[in-house]
Short mmCIF file of C-alpha atoms in Angstrom, two decimals:
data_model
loop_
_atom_site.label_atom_id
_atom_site.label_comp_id
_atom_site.label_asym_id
_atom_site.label_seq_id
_atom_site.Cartn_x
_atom_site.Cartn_y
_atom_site.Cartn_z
CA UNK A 1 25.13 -15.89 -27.68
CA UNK A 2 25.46 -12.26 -26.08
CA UNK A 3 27.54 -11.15 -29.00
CA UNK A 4 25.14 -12.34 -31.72
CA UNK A 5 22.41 -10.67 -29.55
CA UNK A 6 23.73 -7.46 -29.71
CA UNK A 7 24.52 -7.53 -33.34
CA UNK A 8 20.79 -7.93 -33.96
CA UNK A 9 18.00 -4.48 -34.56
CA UNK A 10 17.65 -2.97 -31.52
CA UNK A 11 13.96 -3.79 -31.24
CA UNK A 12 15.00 -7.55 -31.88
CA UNK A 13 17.30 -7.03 -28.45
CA UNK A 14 14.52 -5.53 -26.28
CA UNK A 15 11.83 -8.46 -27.15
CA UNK A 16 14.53 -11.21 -26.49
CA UNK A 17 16.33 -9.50 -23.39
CA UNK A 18 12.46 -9.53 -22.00
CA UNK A 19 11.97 -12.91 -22.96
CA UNK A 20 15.04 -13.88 -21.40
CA UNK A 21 14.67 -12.10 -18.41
CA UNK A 22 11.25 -13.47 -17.67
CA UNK A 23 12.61 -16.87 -17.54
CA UNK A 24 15.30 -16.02 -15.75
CA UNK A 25 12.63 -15.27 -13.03
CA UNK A 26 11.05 -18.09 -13.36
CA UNK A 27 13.84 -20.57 -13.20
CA UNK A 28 15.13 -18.70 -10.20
CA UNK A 29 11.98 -19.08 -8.39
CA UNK A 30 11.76 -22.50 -9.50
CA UNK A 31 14.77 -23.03 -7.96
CA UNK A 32 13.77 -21.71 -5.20
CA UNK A 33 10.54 -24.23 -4.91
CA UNK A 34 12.83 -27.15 -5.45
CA UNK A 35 14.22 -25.87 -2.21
CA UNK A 36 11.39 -25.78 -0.52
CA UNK A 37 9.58 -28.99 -1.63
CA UNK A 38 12.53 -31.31 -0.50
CA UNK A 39 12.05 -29.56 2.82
CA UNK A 40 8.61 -30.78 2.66
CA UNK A 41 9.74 -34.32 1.83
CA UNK A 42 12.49 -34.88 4.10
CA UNK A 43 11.52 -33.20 7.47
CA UNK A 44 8.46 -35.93 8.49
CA UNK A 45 9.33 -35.38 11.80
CA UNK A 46 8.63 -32.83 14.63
CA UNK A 47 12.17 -31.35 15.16
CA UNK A 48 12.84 -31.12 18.62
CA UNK A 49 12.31 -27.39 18.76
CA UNK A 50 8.69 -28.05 18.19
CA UNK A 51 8.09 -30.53 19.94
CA UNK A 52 6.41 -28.49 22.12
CA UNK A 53 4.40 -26.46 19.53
CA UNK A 54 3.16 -28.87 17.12
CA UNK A 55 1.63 -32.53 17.47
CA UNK A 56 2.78 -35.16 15.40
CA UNK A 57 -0.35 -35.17 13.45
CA UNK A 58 -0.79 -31.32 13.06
CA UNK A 59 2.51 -31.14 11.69
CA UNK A 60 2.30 -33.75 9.30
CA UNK A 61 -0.89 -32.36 7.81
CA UNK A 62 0.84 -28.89 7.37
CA UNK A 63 3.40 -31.11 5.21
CA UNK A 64 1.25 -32.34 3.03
CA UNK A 65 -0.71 -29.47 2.44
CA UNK A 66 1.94 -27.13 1.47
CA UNK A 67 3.81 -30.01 -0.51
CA UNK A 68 0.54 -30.23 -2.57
CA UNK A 69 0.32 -26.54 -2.79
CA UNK A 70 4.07 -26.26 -3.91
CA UNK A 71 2.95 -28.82 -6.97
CA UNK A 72 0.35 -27.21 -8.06
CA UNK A 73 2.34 -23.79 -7.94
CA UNK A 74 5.26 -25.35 -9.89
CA UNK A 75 2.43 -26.47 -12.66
CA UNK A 76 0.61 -23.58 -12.67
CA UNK A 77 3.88 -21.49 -12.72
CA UNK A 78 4.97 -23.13 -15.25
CA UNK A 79 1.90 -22.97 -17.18
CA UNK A 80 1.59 -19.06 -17.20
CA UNK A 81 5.21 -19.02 -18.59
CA UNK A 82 4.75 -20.86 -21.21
CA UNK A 83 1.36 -19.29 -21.88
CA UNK A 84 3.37 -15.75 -21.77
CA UNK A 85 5.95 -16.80 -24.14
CA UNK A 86 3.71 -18.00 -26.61
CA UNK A 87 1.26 -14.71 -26.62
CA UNK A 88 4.54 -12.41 -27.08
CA UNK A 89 6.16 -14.66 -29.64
CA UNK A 90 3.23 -15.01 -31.74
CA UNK A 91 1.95 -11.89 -31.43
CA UNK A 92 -1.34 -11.90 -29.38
CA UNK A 93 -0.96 -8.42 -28.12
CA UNK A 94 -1.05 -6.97 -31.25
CA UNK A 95 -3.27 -9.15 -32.57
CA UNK A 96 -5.62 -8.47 -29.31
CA UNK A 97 -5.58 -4.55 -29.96
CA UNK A 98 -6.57 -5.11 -33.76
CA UNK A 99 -9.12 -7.75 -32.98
CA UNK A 100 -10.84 -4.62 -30.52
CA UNK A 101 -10.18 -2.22 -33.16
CA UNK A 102 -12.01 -4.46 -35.26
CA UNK A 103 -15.05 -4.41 -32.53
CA UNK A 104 -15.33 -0.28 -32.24
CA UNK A 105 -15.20 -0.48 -36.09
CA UNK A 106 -18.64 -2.18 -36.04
CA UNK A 107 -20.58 0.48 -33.64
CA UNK A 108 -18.94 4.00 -35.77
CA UNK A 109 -15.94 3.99 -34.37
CA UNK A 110 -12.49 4.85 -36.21
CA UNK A 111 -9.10 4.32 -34.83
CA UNK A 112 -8.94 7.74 -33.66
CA UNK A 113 -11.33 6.60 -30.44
CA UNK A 114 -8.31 5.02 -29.27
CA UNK A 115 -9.93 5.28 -25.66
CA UNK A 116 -12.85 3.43 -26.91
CA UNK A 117 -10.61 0.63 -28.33
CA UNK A 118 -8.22 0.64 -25.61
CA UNK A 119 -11.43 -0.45 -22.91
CA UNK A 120 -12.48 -2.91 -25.33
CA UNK A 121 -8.91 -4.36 -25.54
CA UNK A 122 -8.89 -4.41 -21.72
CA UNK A 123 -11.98 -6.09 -21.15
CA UNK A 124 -11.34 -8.88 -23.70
CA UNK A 125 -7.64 -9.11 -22.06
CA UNK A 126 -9.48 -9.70 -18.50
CA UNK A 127 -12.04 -11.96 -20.20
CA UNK A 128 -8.81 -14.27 -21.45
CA UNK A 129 -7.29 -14.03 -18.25
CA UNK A 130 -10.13 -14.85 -16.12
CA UNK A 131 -11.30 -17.91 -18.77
CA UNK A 132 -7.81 -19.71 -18.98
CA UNK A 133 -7.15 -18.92 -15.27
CA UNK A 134 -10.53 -20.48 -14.33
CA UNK A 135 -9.64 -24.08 -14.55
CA UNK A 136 -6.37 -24.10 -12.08
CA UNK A 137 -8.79 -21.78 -9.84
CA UNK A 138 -11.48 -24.66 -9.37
CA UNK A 139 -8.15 -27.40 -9.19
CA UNK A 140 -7.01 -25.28 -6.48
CA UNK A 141 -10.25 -24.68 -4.18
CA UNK A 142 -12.06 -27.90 -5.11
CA UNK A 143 -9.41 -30.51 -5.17
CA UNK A 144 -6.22 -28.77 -3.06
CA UNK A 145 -8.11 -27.24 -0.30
CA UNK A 146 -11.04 -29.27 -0.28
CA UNK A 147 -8.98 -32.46 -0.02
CA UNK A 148 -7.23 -30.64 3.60
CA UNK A 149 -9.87 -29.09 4.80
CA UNK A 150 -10.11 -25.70 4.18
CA UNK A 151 -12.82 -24.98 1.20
CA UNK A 152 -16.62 -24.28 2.22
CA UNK A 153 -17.74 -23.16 -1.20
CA UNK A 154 -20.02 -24.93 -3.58
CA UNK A 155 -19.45 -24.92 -7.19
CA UNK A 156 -22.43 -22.60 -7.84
CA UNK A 157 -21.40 -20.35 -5.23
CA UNK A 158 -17.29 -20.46 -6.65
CA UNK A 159 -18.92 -19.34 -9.80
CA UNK A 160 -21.37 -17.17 -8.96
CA UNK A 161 -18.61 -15.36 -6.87
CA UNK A 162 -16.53 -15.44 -10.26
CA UNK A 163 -18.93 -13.47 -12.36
CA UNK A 164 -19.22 -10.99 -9.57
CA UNK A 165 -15.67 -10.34 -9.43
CA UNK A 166 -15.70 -9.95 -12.91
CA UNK A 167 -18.16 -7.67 -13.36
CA UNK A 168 -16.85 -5.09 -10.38
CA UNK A 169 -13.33 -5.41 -11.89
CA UNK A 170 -14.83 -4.07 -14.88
CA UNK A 171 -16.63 -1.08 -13.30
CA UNK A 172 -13.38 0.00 -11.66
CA UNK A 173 -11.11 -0.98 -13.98
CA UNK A 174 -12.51 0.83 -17.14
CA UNK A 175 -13.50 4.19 -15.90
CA UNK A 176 -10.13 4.49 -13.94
CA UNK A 177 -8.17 3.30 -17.37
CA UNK A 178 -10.43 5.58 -19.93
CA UNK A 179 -9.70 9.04 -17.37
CA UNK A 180 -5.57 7.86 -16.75
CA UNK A 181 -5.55 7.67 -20.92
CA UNK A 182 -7.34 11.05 -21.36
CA UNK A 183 -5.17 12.62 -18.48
CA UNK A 184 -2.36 11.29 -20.72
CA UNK A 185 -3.24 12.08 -24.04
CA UNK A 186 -4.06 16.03 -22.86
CA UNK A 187 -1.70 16.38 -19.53
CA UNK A 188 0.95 18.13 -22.07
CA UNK A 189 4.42 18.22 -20.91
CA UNK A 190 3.49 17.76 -17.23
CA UNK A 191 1.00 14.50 -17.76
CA UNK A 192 2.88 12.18 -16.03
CA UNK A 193 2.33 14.58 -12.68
CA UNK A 194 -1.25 14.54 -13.15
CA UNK A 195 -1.61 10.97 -13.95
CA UNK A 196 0.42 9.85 -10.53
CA UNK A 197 -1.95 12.40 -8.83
CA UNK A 198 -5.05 10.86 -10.33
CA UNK A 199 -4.27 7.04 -9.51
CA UNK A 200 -2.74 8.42 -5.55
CA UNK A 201 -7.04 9.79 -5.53
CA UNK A 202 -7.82 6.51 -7.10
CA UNK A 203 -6.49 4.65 -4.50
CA UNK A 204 -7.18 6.48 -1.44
CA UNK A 205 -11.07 6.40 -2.61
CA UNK A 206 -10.81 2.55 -3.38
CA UNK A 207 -8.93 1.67 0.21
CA UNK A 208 -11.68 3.97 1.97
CA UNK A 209 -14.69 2.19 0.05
CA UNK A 210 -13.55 -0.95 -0.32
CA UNK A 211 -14.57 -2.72 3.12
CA UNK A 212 -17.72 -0.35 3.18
CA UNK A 213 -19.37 -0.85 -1.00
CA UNK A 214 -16.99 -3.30 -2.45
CA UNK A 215 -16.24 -6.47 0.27
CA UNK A 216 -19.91 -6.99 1.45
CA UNK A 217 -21.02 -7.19 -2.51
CA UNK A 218 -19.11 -10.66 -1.48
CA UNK A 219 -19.05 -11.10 2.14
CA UNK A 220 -21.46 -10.19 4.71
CA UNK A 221 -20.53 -7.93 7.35
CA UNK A 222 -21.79 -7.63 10.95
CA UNK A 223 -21.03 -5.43 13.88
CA UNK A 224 -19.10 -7.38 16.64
CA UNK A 225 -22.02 -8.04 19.32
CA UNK A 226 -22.08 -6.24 22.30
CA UNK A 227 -19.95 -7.70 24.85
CA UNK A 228 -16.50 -8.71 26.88
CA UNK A 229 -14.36 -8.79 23.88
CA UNK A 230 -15.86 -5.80 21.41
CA UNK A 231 -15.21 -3.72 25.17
CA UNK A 232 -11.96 -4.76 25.78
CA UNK A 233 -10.89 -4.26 21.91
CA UNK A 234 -12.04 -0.30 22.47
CA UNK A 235 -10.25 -0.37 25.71
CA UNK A 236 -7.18 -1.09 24.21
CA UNK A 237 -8.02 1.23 21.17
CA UNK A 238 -8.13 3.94 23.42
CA UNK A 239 -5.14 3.33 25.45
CA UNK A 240 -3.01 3.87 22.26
CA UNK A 241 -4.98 6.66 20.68
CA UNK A 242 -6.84 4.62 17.94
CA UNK A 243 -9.52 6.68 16.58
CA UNK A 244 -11.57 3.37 16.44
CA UNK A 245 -15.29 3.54 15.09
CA UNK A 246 -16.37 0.41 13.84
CA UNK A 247 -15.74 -3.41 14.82
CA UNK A 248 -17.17 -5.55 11.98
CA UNK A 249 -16.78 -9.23 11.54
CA UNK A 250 -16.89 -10.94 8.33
CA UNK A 251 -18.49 -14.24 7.54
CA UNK A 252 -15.17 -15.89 5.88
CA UNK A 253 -16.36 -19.28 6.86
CA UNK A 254 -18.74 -19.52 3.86
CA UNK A 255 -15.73 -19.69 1.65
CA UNK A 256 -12.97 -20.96 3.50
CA UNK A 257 -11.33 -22.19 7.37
CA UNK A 258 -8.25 -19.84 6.99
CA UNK A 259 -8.66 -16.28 9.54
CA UNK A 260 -7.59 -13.05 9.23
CA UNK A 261 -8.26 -9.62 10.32
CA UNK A 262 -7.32 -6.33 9.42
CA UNK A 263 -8.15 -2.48 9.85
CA UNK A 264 -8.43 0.66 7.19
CA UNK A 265 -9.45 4.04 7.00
CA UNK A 266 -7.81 7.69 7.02
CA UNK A 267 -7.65 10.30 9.94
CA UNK A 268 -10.22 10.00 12.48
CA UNK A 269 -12.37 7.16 11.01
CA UNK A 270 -10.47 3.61 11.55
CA UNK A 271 -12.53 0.16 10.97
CA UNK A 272 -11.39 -3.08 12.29
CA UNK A 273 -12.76 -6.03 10.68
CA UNK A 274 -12.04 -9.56 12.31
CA UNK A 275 -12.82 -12.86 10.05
CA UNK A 276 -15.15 -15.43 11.96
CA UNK A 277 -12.80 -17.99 12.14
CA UNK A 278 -10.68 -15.99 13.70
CA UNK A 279 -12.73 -15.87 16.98
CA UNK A 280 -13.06 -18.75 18.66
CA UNK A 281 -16.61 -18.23 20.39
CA UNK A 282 -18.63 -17.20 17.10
CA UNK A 283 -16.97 -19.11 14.59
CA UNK A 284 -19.35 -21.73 13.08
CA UNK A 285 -16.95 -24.02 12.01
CA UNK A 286 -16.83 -25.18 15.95
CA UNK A 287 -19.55 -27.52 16.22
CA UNK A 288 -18.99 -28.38 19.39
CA UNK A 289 -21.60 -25.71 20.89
CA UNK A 290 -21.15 -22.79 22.97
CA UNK A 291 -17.09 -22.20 23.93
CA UNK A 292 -16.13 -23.34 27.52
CA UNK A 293 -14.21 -21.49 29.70
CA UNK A 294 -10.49 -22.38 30.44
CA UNK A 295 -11.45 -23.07 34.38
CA UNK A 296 -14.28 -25.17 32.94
CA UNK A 297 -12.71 -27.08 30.97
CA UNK A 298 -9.88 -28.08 33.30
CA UNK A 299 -12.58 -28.25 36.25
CA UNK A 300 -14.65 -31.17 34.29
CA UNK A 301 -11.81 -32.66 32.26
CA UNK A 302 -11.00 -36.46 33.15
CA UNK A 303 -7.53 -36.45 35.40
CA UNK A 304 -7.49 -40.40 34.21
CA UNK A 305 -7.91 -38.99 30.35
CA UNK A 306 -4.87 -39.38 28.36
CA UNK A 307 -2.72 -37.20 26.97
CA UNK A 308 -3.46 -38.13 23.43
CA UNK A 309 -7.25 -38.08 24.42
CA UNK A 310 -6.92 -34.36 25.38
CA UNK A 311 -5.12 -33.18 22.60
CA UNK A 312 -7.73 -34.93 20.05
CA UNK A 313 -10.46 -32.18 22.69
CA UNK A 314 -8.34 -29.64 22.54
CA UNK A 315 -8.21 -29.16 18.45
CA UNK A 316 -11.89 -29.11 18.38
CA UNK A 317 -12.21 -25.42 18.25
CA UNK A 318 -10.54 -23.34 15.72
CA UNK A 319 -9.16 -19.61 16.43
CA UNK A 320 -8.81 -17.57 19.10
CA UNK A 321 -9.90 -16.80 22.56
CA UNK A 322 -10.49 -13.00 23.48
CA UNK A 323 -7.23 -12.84 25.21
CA UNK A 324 -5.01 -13.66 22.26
CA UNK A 325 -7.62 -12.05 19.83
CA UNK A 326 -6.49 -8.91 21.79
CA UNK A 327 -2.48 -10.04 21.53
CA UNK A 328 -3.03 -10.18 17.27
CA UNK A 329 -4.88 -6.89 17.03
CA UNK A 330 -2.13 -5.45 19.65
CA UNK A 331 0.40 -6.40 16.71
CA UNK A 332 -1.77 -5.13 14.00
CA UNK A 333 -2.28 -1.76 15.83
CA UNK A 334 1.33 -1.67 16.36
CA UNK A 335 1.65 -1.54 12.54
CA UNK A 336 -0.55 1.80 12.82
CA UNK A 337 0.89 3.43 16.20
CA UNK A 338 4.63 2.92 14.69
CA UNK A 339 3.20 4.12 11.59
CA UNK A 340 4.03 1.40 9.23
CA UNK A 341 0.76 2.30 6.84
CA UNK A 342 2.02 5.18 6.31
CA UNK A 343 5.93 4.13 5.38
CA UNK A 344 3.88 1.96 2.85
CA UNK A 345 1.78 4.20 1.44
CA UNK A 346 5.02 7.17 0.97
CA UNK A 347 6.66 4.25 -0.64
CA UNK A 348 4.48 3.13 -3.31
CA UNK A 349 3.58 6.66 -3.92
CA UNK A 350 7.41 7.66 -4.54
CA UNK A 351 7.06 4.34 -7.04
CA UNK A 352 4.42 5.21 -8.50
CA UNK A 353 5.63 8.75 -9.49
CA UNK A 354 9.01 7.44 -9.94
CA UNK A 355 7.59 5.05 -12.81
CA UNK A 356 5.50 7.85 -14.38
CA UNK A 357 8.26 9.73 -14.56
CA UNK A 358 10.17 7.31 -16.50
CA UNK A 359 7.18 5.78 -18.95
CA UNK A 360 7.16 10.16 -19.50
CA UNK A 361 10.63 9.56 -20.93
CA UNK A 362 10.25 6.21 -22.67
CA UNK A 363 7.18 6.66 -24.27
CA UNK A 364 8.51 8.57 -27.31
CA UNK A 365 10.78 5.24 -28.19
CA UNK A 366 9.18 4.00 -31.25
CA UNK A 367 11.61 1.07 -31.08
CA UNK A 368 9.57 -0.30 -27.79
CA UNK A 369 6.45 -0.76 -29.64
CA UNK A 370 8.18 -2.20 -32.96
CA UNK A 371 9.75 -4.73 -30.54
CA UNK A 372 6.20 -5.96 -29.81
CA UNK A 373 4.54 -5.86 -33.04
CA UNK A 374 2.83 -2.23 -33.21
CA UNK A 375 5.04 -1.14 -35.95
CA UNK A 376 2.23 1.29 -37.52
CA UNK A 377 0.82 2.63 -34.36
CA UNK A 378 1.87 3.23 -30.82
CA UNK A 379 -1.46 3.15 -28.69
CA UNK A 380 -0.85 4.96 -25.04
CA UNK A 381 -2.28 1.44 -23.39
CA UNK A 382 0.25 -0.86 -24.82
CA UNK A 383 2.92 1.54 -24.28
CA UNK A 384 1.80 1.64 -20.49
CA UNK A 385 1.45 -2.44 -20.44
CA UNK A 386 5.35 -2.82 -22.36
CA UNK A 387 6.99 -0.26 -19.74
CA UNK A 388 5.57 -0.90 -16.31
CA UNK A 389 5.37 -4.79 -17.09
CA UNK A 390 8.34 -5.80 -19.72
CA UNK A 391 10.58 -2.93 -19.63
CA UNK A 392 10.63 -2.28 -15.91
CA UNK A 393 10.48 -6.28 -14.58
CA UNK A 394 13.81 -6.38 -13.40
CA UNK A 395 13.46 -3.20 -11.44
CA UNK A 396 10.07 -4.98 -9.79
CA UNK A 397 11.78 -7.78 -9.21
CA UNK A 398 14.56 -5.85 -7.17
CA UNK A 399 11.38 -3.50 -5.28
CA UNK A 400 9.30 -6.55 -4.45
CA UNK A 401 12.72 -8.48 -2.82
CA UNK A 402 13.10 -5.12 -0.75
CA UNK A 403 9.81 -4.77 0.00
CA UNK A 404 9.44 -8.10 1.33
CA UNK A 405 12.83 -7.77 3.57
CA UNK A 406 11.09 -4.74 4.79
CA UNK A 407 7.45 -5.82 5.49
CA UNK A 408 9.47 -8.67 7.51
CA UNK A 409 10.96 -5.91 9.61
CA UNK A 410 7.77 -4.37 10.39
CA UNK A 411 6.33 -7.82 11.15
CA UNK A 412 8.92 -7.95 14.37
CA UNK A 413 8.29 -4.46 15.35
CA UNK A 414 4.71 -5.17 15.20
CA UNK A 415 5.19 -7.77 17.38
CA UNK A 416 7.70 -6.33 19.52
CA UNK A 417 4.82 -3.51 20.04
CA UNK A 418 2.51 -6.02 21.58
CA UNK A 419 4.46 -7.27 23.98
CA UNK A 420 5.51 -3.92 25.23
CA UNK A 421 1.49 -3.96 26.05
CA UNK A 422 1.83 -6.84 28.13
CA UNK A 423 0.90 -9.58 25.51
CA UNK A 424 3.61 -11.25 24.91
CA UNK A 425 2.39 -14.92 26.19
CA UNK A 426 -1.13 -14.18 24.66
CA UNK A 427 0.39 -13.30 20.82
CA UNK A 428 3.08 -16.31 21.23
CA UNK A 429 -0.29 -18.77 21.58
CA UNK A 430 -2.35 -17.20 19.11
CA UNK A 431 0.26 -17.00 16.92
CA UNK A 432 0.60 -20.89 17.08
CA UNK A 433 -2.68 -21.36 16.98
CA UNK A 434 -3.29 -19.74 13.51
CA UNK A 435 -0.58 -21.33 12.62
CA UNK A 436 -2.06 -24.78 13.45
CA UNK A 437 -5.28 -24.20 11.70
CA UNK A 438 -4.13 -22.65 8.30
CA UNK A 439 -2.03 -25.59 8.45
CA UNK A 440 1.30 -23.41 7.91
CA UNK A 441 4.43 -25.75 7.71
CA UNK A 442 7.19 -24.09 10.35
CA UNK A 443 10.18 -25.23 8.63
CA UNK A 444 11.55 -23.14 5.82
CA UNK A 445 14.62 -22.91 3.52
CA UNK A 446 16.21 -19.98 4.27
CA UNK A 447 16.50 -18.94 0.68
CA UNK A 448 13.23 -19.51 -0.10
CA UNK A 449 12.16 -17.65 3.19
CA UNK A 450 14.18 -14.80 2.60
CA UNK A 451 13.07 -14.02 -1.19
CA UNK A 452 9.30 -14.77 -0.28
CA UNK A 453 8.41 -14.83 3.46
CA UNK A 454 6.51 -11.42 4.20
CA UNK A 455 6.03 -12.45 7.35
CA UNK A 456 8.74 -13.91 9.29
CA UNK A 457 8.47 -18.14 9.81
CA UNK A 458 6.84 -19.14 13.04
CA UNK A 459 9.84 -20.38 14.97
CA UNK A 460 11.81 -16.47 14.30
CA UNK A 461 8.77 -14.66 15.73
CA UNK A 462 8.53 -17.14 18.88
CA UNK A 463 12.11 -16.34 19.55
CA UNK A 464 11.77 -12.97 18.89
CA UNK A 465 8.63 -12.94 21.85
CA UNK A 466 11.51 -14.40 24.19
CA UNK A 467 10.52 -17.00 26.66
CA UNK A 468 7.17 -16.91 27.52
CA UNK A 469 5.35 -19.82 29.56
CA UNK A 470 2.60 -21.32 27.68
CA UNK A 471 -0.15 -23.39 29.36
#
């Protein structure tokens, strides 16, 4: 089969070695589900390792959960492969950028606008996307996560949320594409310097807007009250040298359970931004009233109540106290004091240039746009979407594995950081605890883990915390 493939035109070789290649991927990550879903299937019951960590009932909800999840990302997967192969092999890309050539032609414009035509192809490409990806969206939030738990939207509020993203995607997306085309089309010999320059601005000015314009066109945001925790989080800012100036919290609850938090910013102007279900004490998703106190609750607990009886009291409240709130934003300040943020941002950024560099060189290959159907025009657009997405996908493939194997590194330093400030018991809690009420499953394959795990499974970071006593 190789030898007939390389007796074929050479554009004939570069649309099948894509095609191949892409299911290549996709059988390998199959593969890699299969893996993981008899994982799901077979272990029903708390290993002994856990015993300790998870309850019987905990854990078997986490099973079920991701086993559903792993379904519908096998379907879905396979879907968007299929729906891939199809548009190359029967042409929608060309027939996309004639079908918007065909839409400037009715307001005055002639192919020369190629900008013009090149937004117009971009915002129909978006529209497709969004429209076909729609359906395993609302299968996802209002049958998978409803069904365990975790969705809070309504259906007017899912779509309402929909449009909006839509429409903001737009308003970044097509004045940043129509300036990186004209930087192209008149940056000369030297344009792919200039065009790596313009999207490093780009994204600097989108991560230093985006919590402050962008997120609260979709989430509201309010300053953590005065009070024990918001003190001791600027405590333990200044202890490391955090130039912290804001503490918001985000009302996550309104469209899901799961918690997070995060911080951004440049220089001397940090934000940290903590989801409500993250803390325990202002999370509405506890009903149970204000949050007791450890003393009080093991002052007016029941000594005759059983064990099973506490455990049902003690998963009442989701997230964290302050104490281990502290331990996870000791770890995510870790990232910043052993400047991980940084090592990220140097990396894409020697990508990014590295990639502009080589679309300088490729661009000139007629044979790359024959191989795709533009055989009587080469528009700068679809030369960008067939080198950075077709012609550079195994490269990707190779950065995202390293990536990952690095980002878990980090996640251990990060770690490793916190308990050097004394949290160690505090993190190895709260790190249970989120893992309890995302419902994360802590039993991976170890190939699966190792291709896709950002984040290091539960049990490895435990370990990695040493031996800690929990209460």
């Amino acid at each position: 089969m190789l030898k007939t493939l390389f007796l074929l035109p050479v554009e004939t070789q570069i649309f099948y070695s894509v095609l191949v290649f892409s299911w290549t991927v996709y059988l390998w990550e199959a593969y890699l589900s299969c893996r993981q879903r008899k994982i799901y299937r077979t272990t029903i019951h708390v290993p002994e390792e856990l015993g300790k960590i998870m309850d019987p009932d905990t854990f078997e909800k986490s099973r079920l959960y991701q086993l559903d999840k792993s379904n519908f990302s096998f379907w879905s997967g396979l879907y968007s492969e299929i729906e891939g192969t199809l548009i190359l092999l029967l042409g929608g890309i060309p027939f996309l950028w004639h079908f918007a050539g065909s839409v400037t032609a009715r307001f005055g414009f002639d192919p020369d606008y190629e900008i013009s035509q090149s937004l117009v192809f971009l915002t129909l490409a978006t529209l497709f996307g969004a429209v076909t990806g729609l359906p395993w969206s609302l299968y996802s939030t209002f049958v998978i996560e409803e069904k365990h738990g975790f969705n809070q939207q309504t259906l007017g509020f899912f779509l309402k949320d929909a449009v909006k993203k839509f429409a903001v995607t737009q308003c970044i997306l097509l004045p940043v594409s129509s300036l990186l085309l004209y930087i192209i089309k008149i940056g000369g010999d030297y344009f792919f310097i200039y065009a790596w320059l313009f999207t490093l601005l780009v994204s600097l000015v989108l991560v230093t807007i985006y919590a402050d314009y962008i997120a609260p066109l979709f989430d509201k945001f309010t300053p953590l009250p005065e009070g024990e925790l918001k003190t001791a989080i600027e405590d333990m800012a200044k202890s490391i040298s955090f130039p912290l100036t804001k503490l918001y919290v985000v009302e996550g609850s309104k469209r899901s359970s799961h918690s997070n938090a995060y911080f951004y910013g440049f220089f001397k102007n940090k934000r940290i931004v903590l989801f409500d279900t993250l803390l325990e004490d202002y999370s509405p998703l506890n009903s149970a009233g204000e949050p007791q106190s450890e003393t009080q609750s093991e002052t007016e607990s029941d000594p005759e109540e059983s064990s099973s009886e506490k455990k049902q009291k003690s998963k009442k409240k989701q997230g964290c106290n302050n104490a281990e709130i502290l331990a996870v934003l000791g770890h995510e300040l870790g990232h910043w004091k052993l400047g991980h943020t940084v090592k990220n941002i140097v990396i894409s950024q020697m990508n990014s240039f590295l990639c502009f560099s080589l679309f300088a060189v490729l661009i000139g290959r007629t044979e790359l746009f024959v191989a795709f159907g533009f055989t009587q025009s080469q528009p700068t657009l679809i030369g960008l979407m067939i080198i950075f997405q077709f012609i550079f996908s195994p490269y990707n493939e190779l950065l995202s594995f390293c990536l990952t194997v690095l980002s878990r590194r980090f996640e251990f330093q990060a770690d490793a950081f916190a308990r050097g400030m004394g949290k160690a018991s505090e993190l190895y809690s709260a790190l249970i605890k989120l893992n309890m009420d995302n419902l994360g499953f802590p039993v991976a394959d170890w190939l699966f883990s190792m291709w896709h795990y950002s984040h290091p499974p539960l049990l490895e970071r435990l370990r990695a915390l040493g031996n800690v006593k929990q209460d």
